[in-house]
Amino acid sequence: MDSDYQSQARVFKALCDETRLRVLEMLRGGEKCACKLLENLDCGQSGLSYHMKVLLESGIVTSRQEGKWTYYRICPEGAPALVSLVQQLTAVTDVPDQFGCCEK
Amino acid sequence: MDSDYQSQARVFKALCDETRLRVLEMLRGGEKCACKLLENLDCGQSGLSYHMKVLLESGIVTSRQEGKWTYYRICPEGAPALVSLVQQLTAVTDVPDQFGCCEK
DNA sequence: ACCTCATATAAAATATTTTTGATGTAAGCA
DNA sequence: TGCTTACATCAAAAATATTTTATATGAGGT
């Protein structure tokens, strides 16, 4: 598990932008090169490059170079890790915690 | 499923802030009132109010009034919905898509 | 070596989020 | 009614993120 709030936040930041969600949807259908992604998005080339960097740094996506092209795909390790992170963040524990509450 | 990018993004925005992740962690141990949350956070009262609004609007958290107090807890419907949203976003499909790729 | 293509990076402009401080509101109590 | 407590709302400032434009880099091809 990832117990550092900042790096958890970084993963979710990758998902809170429309353009990046579109990219992710395209990648669900399989590996794509940057130029194909670009064709189907409403942003400039450097904009895509920026968004892909955010996705890469979150661990949700990986890339691979082949000659001049860069191919991106959903990371086979990162994606399941994300799912379990979300599960852990929202799973209510049955163990009482140290915080208590106002006169309850 | 939530197929609108903007509302999907809204859910993830709720999770990409350290303070809100802390709140969520506290709520995992059970319902808490705002004042208890405030005691354990590094933000002002109006700041907490802002963050709780973001969490409420994302559907991950719900609240309940009791006299002067507001109690917050992880939403029993919203949390699982989030998990399945993440699963859907990152599940690679076996069906080829309409995008193709560069000379592959 | 030079040119082009695919992508990355840097800097500036712009937009969005978060924090802060002041004020508002509603509940409960004297 | 007037006071206090718990929280919400607003507006301005501060901090961050995104977009845009220009320039750089590195792989091929001629």
XYZ file of C-alpha atoms (C1' of nucleotides) in Angstrom:
268
model
C 0.000 0.000 0.000
C 0.940 3.575 -0.538
C 0.663 5.388 2.760
C 2.087 8.687 1.608
C -0.671 11.184 0.965
C 1.305 13.111 -1.587
C 1.992 10.187 -3.845
C -1.573 8.957 -3.464
C -2.742 12.410 -4.455
C -0.461 12.325 -7.483
C -2.173 9.217 -8.793
C -5.594 10.811 -8.527
C -4.405 14.048 -10.065
C -3.627 12.036 -13.153
C -7.301 11.110 -13.340
C -8.921 14.430 -12.741
C -8.473 15.960 -16.136
C -10.804 15.400 -19.082
C -8.044 15.064 -21.645
C -6.267 12.414 -19.606
C -9.496 10.480 -19.080
C -9.972 10.472 -22.848
C -6.447 9.181 -23.331
C -7.104 6.429 -20.841
C -10.241 5.441 -22.659
C -8.321 5.188 -25.907
C -5.616 3.123 -24.267
C -8.187 0.658 -22.970
C -8.500 -0.555 -26.548
C -4.777 -1.267 -26.672
C -1.432 0.399 -27.142
C -1.385 3.677 -29.074
C 1.307 5.974 -30.334
C 1.268 9.640 -29.450
C 0.268 10.736 -32.922
C -2.877 8.587 -32.877
C -3.847 9.948 -29.499
C -3.262 13.450 -30.752
C -5.571 12.946 -33.730
C -8.437 12.151 -31.410
C -7.886 14.842 -28.832
C -8.488 18.518 -28.646
C -5.048 19.693 -27.587
C -1.710 20.635 -29.062
C 1.302 18.362 -29.402
C 3.116 19.794 -26.419
C -0.098 19.640 -24.437
C -0.381 15.936 -25.098
C 3.239 15.490 -24.119
C 2.510 17.205 -20.823
C -0.537 15.063 -20.129
C 1.277 11.861 -20.977
C 4.013 12.785 -18.572
C 1.458 13.204 -15.806
C -0.058 9.815 -16.623
C 3.373 8.169 -16.739
C 4.411 9.638 -13.410
C 1.239 8.389 -11.797
C 2.172 4.835 -12.753
C -1.134 4.188 -14.513
C 0.421 4.252 -17.970
C 3.749 3.078 -19.385
C 5.505 3.901 -22.595
C 7.871 2.321 -25.038
C 9.996 3.872 -27.767
C 10.188 2.443 -31.223
C 12.253 4.500 -33.589
C 10.703 7.934 -33.720
C 7.478 6.819 -32.159
C 6.391 6.570 -28.559
C 3.767 3.988 -27.740
C 1.660 4.248 -24.629
C -0.439 1.671 -22.861
C -2.174 1.102 -19.571
C 0.386 -0.269 -17.138
C -0.369 -3.905 -16.273
C 0.958 -3.380 -12.741
C -0.123 0.204 -12.090
C -3.761 -0.191 -13.001
C -4.582 -2.983 -10.511
C -2.534 -1.142 -7.885
C -4.791 1.853 -8.409
C -7.903 -0.243 -7.945
C -6.673 -1.650 -4.667
C -5.582 1.777 -3.493
C -9.120 3.043 -4.001
C -10.517 0.025 -2.198
C -8.245 0.624 0.743
C -9.036 4.317 0.909
C -12.765 3.790 1.083
C -13.069 0.562 3.037
C -14.654 1.327 6.385
C -12.862 -0.532 9.158
C -14.744 -2.239 11.939
C -11.994 -1.390 14.392
C -12.782 1.772 16.364
C -10.192 4.480 15.762
C -8.397 6.953 17.970
C -10.439 9.955 16.961
C -13.772 9.407 18.602
C -16.493 11.955 18.053
C -18.500 14.694 19.790
C -20.511 13.265 22.664
C -21.692 10.190 20.837
C -21.375 3.797 -15.150
C -20.524 7.413 -15.401
C -19.626 8.160 -18.997
C -19.298 11.910 -18.647
C -15.666 12.901 -18.347
C -16.396 15.993 -16.347
C -18.271 14.222 -13.608
C -15.704 11.432 -13.547
C -13.026 14.056 -13.169
C -14.969 15.624 -10.305
C -14.825 12.383 -8.355
C -11.069 12.129 -8.756
C -10.577 15.783 -7.919
C -12.018 14.961 -4.542
C -9.175 12.511 -3.999
C -6.245 14.532 -5.208
C -5.746 16.715 -2.185
C -3.769 15.716 0.889
C -6.208 17.205 3.354
C -9.116 15.341 1.818
C -7.188 12.077 1.832
C -6.562 12.596 5.530
C -10.236 13.196 6.122
C -11.064 10.032 4.268
C -8.644 8.078 6.376
C -10.270 9.390 9.525
C -13.706 8.531 8.233
C -12.644 4.950 7.560
C -12.702 4.482 11.318
C -16.325 5.592 11.469
C -18.499 8.677 11.422
C -16.917 11.909 12.641
C -18.183 15.392 13.296
C -16.532 18.383 11.682
C -14.953 19.571 14.908
C -13.159 16.257 15.447
C -11.856 16.304 11.906
C -10.688 19.861 12.386
C -8.724 18.942 15.511
C -6.676 16.460 13.540
C -6.055 18.517 10.449
C -3.818 21.356 9.523
C -6.378 23.752 8.103
C -8.793 26.426 9.181
C -12.492 25.956 9.840
C -13.561 27.459 6.545
C -10.953 25.379 4.804
C -12.409 22.192 6.222
C -15.846 23.324 5.180
C -14.592 23.782 1.641
C -12.954 20.373 1.547
C -16.004 18.635 2.955
C -18.124 20.234 0.293
C -15.822 18.852 -2.389
C -15.999 15.393 -0.831
C -19.785 15.570 -0.526
C -20.231 16.671 -4.124
C -18.086 13.795 -5.325
C -20.482 11.339 -3.712
C -17.744 9.613 -1.732
C -18.904 11.062 1.579
C -22.311 11.835 3.077
C -23.308 13.998 5.984
C -25.991 14.200 8.600
C -27.030 17.072 10.850
C -27.672 16.609 14.533
C -28.415 19.811 16.322
C -25.439 22.058 15.867
C -23.162 19.287 14.689
C -22.545 17.895 11.252
C -21.437 14.287 11.068
C -19.616 12.936 8.063
C -19.055 9.393 6.925
C -17.947 7.448 3.886
C -20.971 6.972 1.659
C -22.023 3.297 1.565
C -23.159 3.672 -2.055
C -20.605 6.154 -3.369
C -17.497 4.327 -2.249
C -18.171 1.056 -4.111
C -19.288 3.070 -7.141
C -15.885 4.728 -7.123
C -14.111 1.397 -7.026
C -16.022 0.117 -10.020
C -15.455 3.357 -11.893
C -11.712 2.926 -11.476
C -11.954 -0.677 -12.585
C -13.824 0.317 -15.706
C -11.422 3.101 -16.552
C -8.364 0.909 -16.403
C -9.652 -2.426 -17.677
C -8.033 -3.166 -21.002
C -10.602 -4.486 -23.453
C -9.851 -7.409 -25.761
C -12.016 -5.911 -28.480
C -9.932 -3.924 -30.992
C -10.929 -0.282 -31.047
C -11.497 2.250 -33.795
C -8.244 4.121 -33.267
C -5.589 1.791 -34.599
C -1.983 2.848 -34.410
C 0.990 3.914 -36.512
C 2.084 1.183 -38.917
C 1.739 -1.666 -36.471
C 26.074 16.450 -43.345
C 21.545 18.047 -43.878
C 16.623 17.626 -43.735
C 12.298 15.996 -41.873
C 9.366 13.838 -38.608
C 7.854 12.622 -33.859
C 8.127 14.027 -29.532
C 10.041 16.585 -25.408
C 11.107 20.652 -22.834
C 11.085 25.623 -21.344
C 8.966 29.809 -20.539
C 5.096 32.740 -20.508
C 0.194 33.348 -20.371
C -4.023 31.751 -18.484
C -7.138 29.126 -15.720
C -8.344 26.568 -11.737
C -7.842 25.330 -6.839
C -6.858 26.187 -2.226
C -6.177 29.138 1.665
C -7.326 32.903 4.477
C -10.014 36.295 6.863
C -14.404 38.384 7.414
C -19.104 37.808 7.797
C -23.590 35.157 7.885
C -26.807 31.694 9.723
C -29.103 28.478 12.562
C -29.274 25.822 16.922
C -29.189 25.787 21.726
C -28.877 27.893 26.113
C -29.049 31.794 29.850
C -33.867 38.432 23.571
C -29.041 38.187 23.568
C -24.955 35.242 23.670
C -22.249 31.358 22.227
C -21.148 27.435 19.444
C -20.728 24.976 14.993
C -20.559 25.438 10.621
C -21.277 27.697 5.825
C -20.395 31.271 2.484
C -17.967 34.993 0.199
C -14.230 37.508 -1.741
C -9.442 38.322 -2.243
C -4.863 36.447 -2.129
C -1.785 32.696 -2.827
C -0.607 28.491 -4.775
C -1.005 25.074 -8.629
C -2.203 23.282 -12.923
C -2.956 23.729 -17.822
C -2.379 25.764 -22.326
C 0.231 27.937 -25.700
C 4.261 29.330 -28.325
C 8.800 28.698 -29.335
C 12.723 25.985 -29.325
C 15.385 21.562 -28.585
C 16.463 16.673 -29.233
C 17.013 12.386 -31.402
C 15.859 8.938 -35.066
C 15.743 8.076 -39.747
C 16.119 9.053 -44.543
C 18.763 11.456 -48.793
